[in-house]
Short mmCIF file of C-alpha atoms and ligand atoms in Angstrom, two decimals:
data_model
loop_
_atom_site.label_atom_id
_atom_site.label_comp_id
_atom_site.label_asym_id
_atom_site.label_seq_id
_atom_site.Cartn_x
_atom_site.Cartn_y
_atom_site.Cartn_z
CA MET A 1 112.71 123.27 102.25
CA LEU A 2 113.60 126.18 104.54
CA VAL A 3 114.93 123.88 107.25
CA ALA A 4 116.96 121.89 104.72
CA ARG A 5 118.42 125.12 103.33
CA ALA A 6 119.38 126.37 106.79
CA VAL A 7 120.96 123.05 107.76
CA ASP A 8 122.88 123.05 104.47
CA GLU A 9 124.17 126.58 105.05
CA GLU A 10 125.19 125.67 108.61
CA ALA A 11 127.06 122.63 107.27
CA HIS A 12 128.99 124.95 104.93
CA ARG A 13 129.97 127.20 107.85
CA LEU A 14 131.06 124.23 109.98
CA GLN A 15 133.07 122.76 107.11
CA LYS A 16 134.89 126.08 106.67
CA GLN A 17 135.73 125.95 110.39
CA GLY A 18 137.12 122.44 109.98
CA ALA A 19 134.36 120.78 112.01
CA LEU A 20 133.03 118.80 109.04
CA ASP A 21 135.43 117.08 106.65
CA LEU A 22 133.28 117.55 103.57
CA TRP A 23 129.74 118.58 102.62
CA PRO A 24 127.92 117.88 99.36
CA SER A 25 125.30 120.62 99.22
CA CYS A 26 121.66 120.03 98.28
CA GLN A 27 121.03 123.74 97.60
CA GLY A 28 118.84 124.08 94.51
CA GLN A 29 117.54 120.52 94.86
CA GLU A 30 115.18 121.05 97.83
CA ALA A 31 111.98 121.13 95.76
CA ALA A 32 112.92 117.86 94.03
CA GLN A 33 113.74 116.21 97.34
CA VAL A 34 110.83 117.48 99.44
CA GLY A 35 108.29 116.99 96.62
CA SER A 36 109.41 113.41 95.96
CA ALA A 37 109.77 112.42 99.63
CA LEU A 38 106.30 113.74 100.54
CA ALA A 39 104.75 112.02 97.53
CA VAL A 40 106.05 108.57 98.47
CA GLY A 41 105.32 109.01 102.19
CA PRO A 42 107.07 107.36 105.14
CA ALA A 43 106.58 103.67 104.26
CA PRO A 44 108.84 102.86 101.27
CA ALA A 45 112.50 102.12 102.00
CA VAL A 46 114.75 104.83 100.55
CA PHE A 47 118.20 104.14 99.09
CA PRO A 48 119.85 107.55 98.75
CA SER A 49 122.95 108.75 96.97
CA TYR A 50 124.86 111.28 99.13
CA ARG A 51 123.16 114.69 98.89
CA GLU A 52 119.56 113.82 99.77
CA HIS A 53 119.69 115.87 102.98
CA ALA A 54 116.15 117.22 102.66
CA VAL A 55 114.84 113.65 102.24
CA ALA A 56 116.93 112.57 105.24
CA LEU A 57 115.49 115.32 107.43
CA LEU A 58 111.93 114.47 106.34
CA ARG A 59 112.57 110.83 107.19
CA GLY A 60 113.52 111.84 110.72
CA VAL A 61 117.32 111.87 110.48
CA ALA A 62 118.42 114.52 113.00
CA PRO A 63 120.79 117.18 111.62
CA ASP A 64 123.33 116.05 114.25
CA GLU A 65 123.15 112.50 112.89
CA LEU A 66 123.59 113.84 109.37
CA PHE A 67 126.61 115.92 110.35
CA ALA A 68 128.20 113.05 112.31
CA GLN A 69 128.78 111.17 109.08
CA TRP A 70 130.40 114.15 107.31
CA ALA A 71 132.52 114.84 110.40
CA GLY A 72 133.84 111.29 110.08
CA ARG A 73 132.39 110.27 113.44
CA THR A 74 130.36 107.31 112.19
CA PHE A 75 129.99 105.14 109.08
CA CYS A 76 126.29 105.94 109.14
CA GLY A 77 124.93 108.44 111.62
CA TRP A 78 121.37 107.12 111.76
CA ASP A 79 119.41 103.90 112.18
CA PRO A 80 118.60 102.84 108.59
CA ARG A 81 116.08 100.17 109.61
CA ARG A 82 114.04 102.35 111.92
CA LEU A 83 113.92 105.32 109.54
CA ARG A 84 113.75 103.19 106.39
CA PHE A 85 116.41 105.54 105.02
CA PHE A 86 119.54 103.61 104.12
CA PRO A 87 123.14 104.87 104.43
CA TYR A 88 124.50 107.43 102.00
CA THR A 89 126.32 105.65 99.17
CA LEU A 90 129.40 107.30 97.73
CA VAL A 91 130.22 104.51 95.28
CA LEU A 92 128.20 105.90 92.39
CA ALA A 93 125.04 103.95 91.50
CA ALA A 94 125.80 101.05 93.86
CA GLN A 95 122.59 101.92 95.73
CA THR A 96 120.55 101.30 92.56
CA LEU A 97 121.33 97.57 92.69
CA HIS A 98 120.93 97.50 96.48
CA GLY A 99 117.47 99.03 96.10
CA VAL A 100 116.30 96.68 93.34
CA GLY A 101 117.61 93.65 95.24
CA TYR A 102 115.89 94.84 98.42
CA SER A 103 112.62 95.26 96.56
CA ILE A 104 112.80 91.75 95.11
CA GLY A 105 113.61 90.42 98.60
CA GLN A 106 110.64 92.26 100.06
CA ARG A 107 108.29 90.70 97.52
CA LEU A 108 109.69 87.22 98.22
CA GLN A 109 108.78 87.80 101.88
CA GLY A 110 105.25 88.86 100.95
CA LEU A 111 105.93 92.52 101.77
CA GLU A 112 104.55 94.67 99.03
CA ASP A 113 105.56 98.28 99.49
CA PHE A 114 107.91 99.80 96.96
CA VAL A 115 111.49 101.01 97.21
CA VAL A 116 112.81 104.45 96.28
CA VAL A 117 116.27 104.86 94.77
CA TYR A 118 117.84 108.32 94.37
CA VAL A 119 120.54 108.69 91.76
CA GLY A 120 122.37 111.57 90.07
CA ASP A 121 122.68 112.20 86.32
CA GLY A 122 126.38 111.34 86.28
CA ALA A 123 125.85 108.10 88.18
CA THR A 124 123.53 106.87 85.42
CA SER A 125 126.69 106.41 83.30
CA GLU A 126 127.74 103.61 85.66
CA GLY A 127 127.07 100.02 84.57
CA ASP A 128 125.30 99.41 87.90
CA MET A 129 122.48 101.76 86.85
CA SER A 130 121.93 99.89 83.57
CA GLU A 131 122.00 96.56 85.41
CA ALA A 132 119.58 97.88 88.03
CA MET A 133 117.12 99.21 85.44
CA ASN A 134 117.24 95.99 83.45
CA LEU A 135 116.83 93.80 86.54
CA ALA A 136 113.98 95.96 87.83
CA ALA A 137 112.24 95.72 84.44
CA VAL A 138 112.57 91.97 83.91
CA GLU A 139 111.68 91.18 87.55
CA SER A 140 108.92 93.78 87.53
CA ALA A 141 110.39 95.12 90.77
CA SER A 142 108.46 97.79 92.65
CA VAL A 143 111.13 100.47 92.48
CA LEU A 144 110.82 104.21 91.98
CA PHE A 145 114.04 105.57 90.50
CA VAL A 146 114.33 109.30 91.23
CA CYS A 147 117.08 110.85 89.12
CA GLN A 148 117.99 114.37 90.16
CA ASN A 149 119.60 115.71 87.03
CA ASN A 150 121.54 118.78 88.18
CA GLY A 151 123.38 118.92 84.86
CA TRP A 152 126.76 118.06 86.35
CA ALA A 153 128.87 115.10 87.43
CA ILE A 154 131.38 117.22 89.34
CA SER A 155 132.73 119.26 86.36
CA LYS A 156 131.39 117.02 83.56
CA PRO A 157 128.24 118.47 81.96
CA ALA A 158 125.31 116.08 81.53
CA GLU A 159 125.09 116.78 77.78
CA GLU A 160 128.59 115.28 77.41
CA GLN A 161 127.46 112.09 79.17
CA MET A 162 124.30 111.15 77.32
CA ARG A 163 122.66 111.49 73.92
CA THR A 164 119.11 111.17 75.26
CA SER A 165 117.51 112.03 78.58
CA VAL A 166 117.64 109.58 81.47
CA ALA A 167 113.86 109.26 81.16
CA VAL A 168 114.11 108.17 77.50
CA ARG A 169 116.87 105.72 78.39
CA ALA A 170 114.66 104.10 81.06
CA ARG A 171 112.01 103.37 78.42
CA GLY A 172 114.65 101.45 76.43
CA PHE A 173 114.86 99.08 79.39
CA GLY A 174 111.07 98.76 79.50
CA ILE A 175 110.54 101.17 82.41
CA GLU A 176 107.83 103.83 82.32
CA SER A 177 109.23 107.28 82.94
CA VAL A 178 108.65 110.99 83.00
CA ARG A 179 110.89 114.06 83.00
CA VAL A 180 109.84 117.09 85.04
CA ALA A 181 111.20 120.48 86.04
CA GLY A 182 112.42 120.51 89.63
CA GLN A 183 111.89 124.11 90.71
CA ASP A 184 108.38 123.66 92.06
CA PRO A 185 107.79 121.03 94.78
CA GLU A 186 104.15 120.67 93.72
CA THR A 187 105.10 119.64 90.16
CA VAL A 188 107.50 117.07 91.60
CA PHE A 189 104.90 115.92 94.14
CA SER A 190 102.32 115.32 91.38
CA ALA A 191 104.76 113.44 89.14
CA CYS A 192 105.99 111.24 91.98
CA SER A 193 102.44 110.60 93.26
CA ARG A 194 101.45 109.37 89.79
CA ALA A 195 104.63 107.26 89.67
CA ALA A 196 103.87 105.75 93.10
CA ALA A 197 100.30 104.90 92.01
CA HIS A 198 101.65 103.26 88.85
CA ILE A 199 104.15 101.16 90.82
CA ARG A 200 101.47 100.01 93.28
CA GLU A 201 98.88 99.22 90.58
CA GLU A 202 101.17 97.64 87.98
CA ARG A 203 103.76 96.18 90.37
CA ALA A 204 106.41 97.53 88.00
CA PRO A 205 109.26 100.04 88.22
CA TYR A 206 109.06 103.71 87.24
CA LEU A 207 111.66 106.44 86.73
CA VAL A 208 111.16 110.15 87.40
CA GLU A 209 113.90 112.42 86.06
CA ILE A 210 113.87 115.79 87.80
CA GLN A 211 115.76 118.68 86.27
CA VAL A 212 117.33 120.73 89.04
CA GLY A 213 119.96 123.43 89.41
CA ARG A 214 123.10 122.92 91.50
CA ILE A 215 123.66 126.18 93.35
CA GLN A 216 126.88 125.26 95.17
CA GLY A 217 129.96 123.39 93.97
CA HIS A 218 129.90 119.59 93.77
CA THR A 219 131.15 119.54 97.36
CA THR A 220 132.85 122.04 99.65
CA SER A 221 136.13 120.92 98.00
CA ASP A 222 135.04 122.01 94.53
CA ALA A 223 135.59 125.47 93.01
CA GLN A 224 132.80 125.44 90.42
CA GLU A 225 133.61 128.98 89.26
CA VAL A 226 136.58 127.43 87.43
CA TYR A 227 134.40 125.44 85.02
CA ARG A 228 130.95 127.11 85.12
CA SER A 229 130.20 130.37 83.41
CA ARG A 230 129.13 133.41 85.41
CA ASP A 231 125.91 133.46 83.37
CA ASP A 232 125.09 129.83 84.22
CA LEU A 233 125.67 130.44 87.93
CA THR A 234 123.59 133.63 87.92
CA LYS A 235 120.68 131.87 86.17
CA THR A 236 120.86 128.90 88.53
CA ARG A 237 120.79 131.16 91.61
CA ALA A 238 117.94 133.23 90.15
CA ALA A 239 115.88 130.02 89.83
CA ASP A 240 116.41 129.14 93.52
CA PRO A 241 113.42 126.91 94.40
CA VAL A 242 113.41 127.85 98.09
CA ILE A 243 113.08 131.58 97.42
CA ALA A 244 110.57 131.05 94.60
CA TYR A 245 108.28 128.78 96.60
CA ALA A 246 108.32 130.98 99.71
CA ALA A 247 107.42 133.96 97.52
CA ARG A 248 104.64 132.05 95.78
CA LEU A 249 103.08 130.83 99.03
CA SER A 250 103.29 134.37 100.42
CA ASP A 251 101.60 135.82 97.32
CA LEU A 252 98.84 133.23 97.58
CA GLY A 253 98.37 134.06 101.26
CA VAL A 254 99.14 130.46 102.30
CA VAL A 255 101.91 131.71 104.59
CA ASP A 256 102.44 135.14 106.10
CA ALA A 257 105.41 137.06 107.49
CA ALA A 258 104.71 135.81 111.03
CA TRP A 259 104.86 132.18 109.88
CA LEU A 260 108.09 132.76 107.95
CA ASP A 261 109.56 134.57 110.99
CA ALA A 262 108.64 131.62 113.20
CA VAL A 263 110.44 129.21 110.86
CA ASP A 264 113.39 131.58 110.80
CA THR A 265 113.58 131.60 114.60
CA GLU A 266 113.26 127.82 114.70
CA VAL A 267 116.12 127.26 112.25
CA ARG A 268 118.31 129.93 113.89
CA GLU A 269 117.99 128.12 117.23
CA LEU A 270 118.70 124.81 115.53
CA CYS A 271 121.83 126.22 113.84
CA GLU A 272 123.08 127.78 117.08
CA ARG A 273 122.76 124.39 118.77
CA LEU A 274 124.63 122.68 115.92
CA GLN A 275 127.35 125.36 116.10
CA LYS A 276 127.85 124.68 119.81
CA GLU A 277 127.95 120.95 119.32
CA TYR A 278 130.27 120.82 116.33
CA ALA A 279 132.46 123.93 116.24
C1 TPP B 301 132.16 104.43 91.17
C2 TPP B 301 132.58 105.86 91.37
N1 TPP B 301 133.25 106.51 90.41
C3 TPP B 301 133.63 107.79 90.58
C4 TPP B 301 133.33 108.45 91.75
C5 TPP B 301 133.76 109.92 91.93
N2 TPP B 301 132.60 110.78 91.90
C6 TPP B 301 131.99 111.18 93.04
S1 TPP B 301 130.65 112.12 92.77
C7 TPP B 301 130.87 112.06 91.09
C8 TPP B 301 129.90 112.74 90.18
C9 TPP B 301 128.49 112.25 90.35
O1 TPP B 301 127.59 113.05 89.64
P1 TPP B 301 126.04 112.81 89.72
O2 TPP B 301 125.73 111.36 89.71
O3 TPP B 301 125.43 113.64 88.67
O4 TPP B 301 125.64 113.32 91.17
P2 TPP B 301 125.71 114.79 91.78
O5 TPP B 301 126.99 114.82 92.56
O6 TPP B 301 125.66 115.76 90.66
O7 TPP B 301 124.54 114.87 92.69
C10 TPP B 301 131.99 111.30 90.77
C11 TPP B 301 132.48 111.05 89.40
C12 TPP B 301 132.62 107.75 92.74
N3 TPP B 301 132.26 108.29 93.90
N4 TPP B 301 132.25 106.45 92.53
MG1 MG B 302 124.72 115.55 88.81
#
């Protein structure tokens, strides 16, 4: 989570300098991403949306490879087959159908591991998401849908896009689901571990809706202060999962100041190298 935060902050600096064209921040969503990615492990193929940077880093995407895409240097900066982490998808919810189709294809080839699809709250309004959930349900596809509900589709609040939660909607399609808070990576890890066990045992899809806070604007091109209240932004920043989890682990004695300093040095060196390469 600390590495993902540092890489995200470095991307912001580089975008301001004109080195990156755009950056959709994952700040506030690190616990959801790290908790879910660790729970599913390295085997399942992942079909991300476009801000799953912490998942990308855990899957072995190098920060340079991540930045290359947002600097417009490549269509996809990493090897999707080797990392089993597919290209970022900017056409909202398209990856949901890609993931379900891939899962069905895997089963037809006798390969049994499941597929993970990341999707945002706003993207669930797309027809593709409904088609993907229905297809996954009727085909009993081994797909874990992870919906990071950050409450916003750019400037459109989630409560103006749906009358029920995404988790309740999934059940209407015949998909088991759960809704969890996304501030603590351990809560997310437990929920996604249970979901993974269900998918493997039942050979059926599952949806985990994770409620997260979006600390930065939609992207570096978005001035969220225009449409979000000061109170909302203050509360979201106060619930920063990276700060909260570091503090909790320190209080529990799991990590100490020397360990945190070592991580700090590691990420500072990483960011200096990225600065030199991209600025
Ligand atoms: C098919 C399609 N329609 C519209 C857009 C423009 N668009 C890009 S991101 C976005 C909001 C997505 O919100 P959400 O799914 O909640 O993801 P978040 O950015 O909050 O992670 C929109 C409308 C798009 N990329 N693709
Ligand atoms: Mg959203």
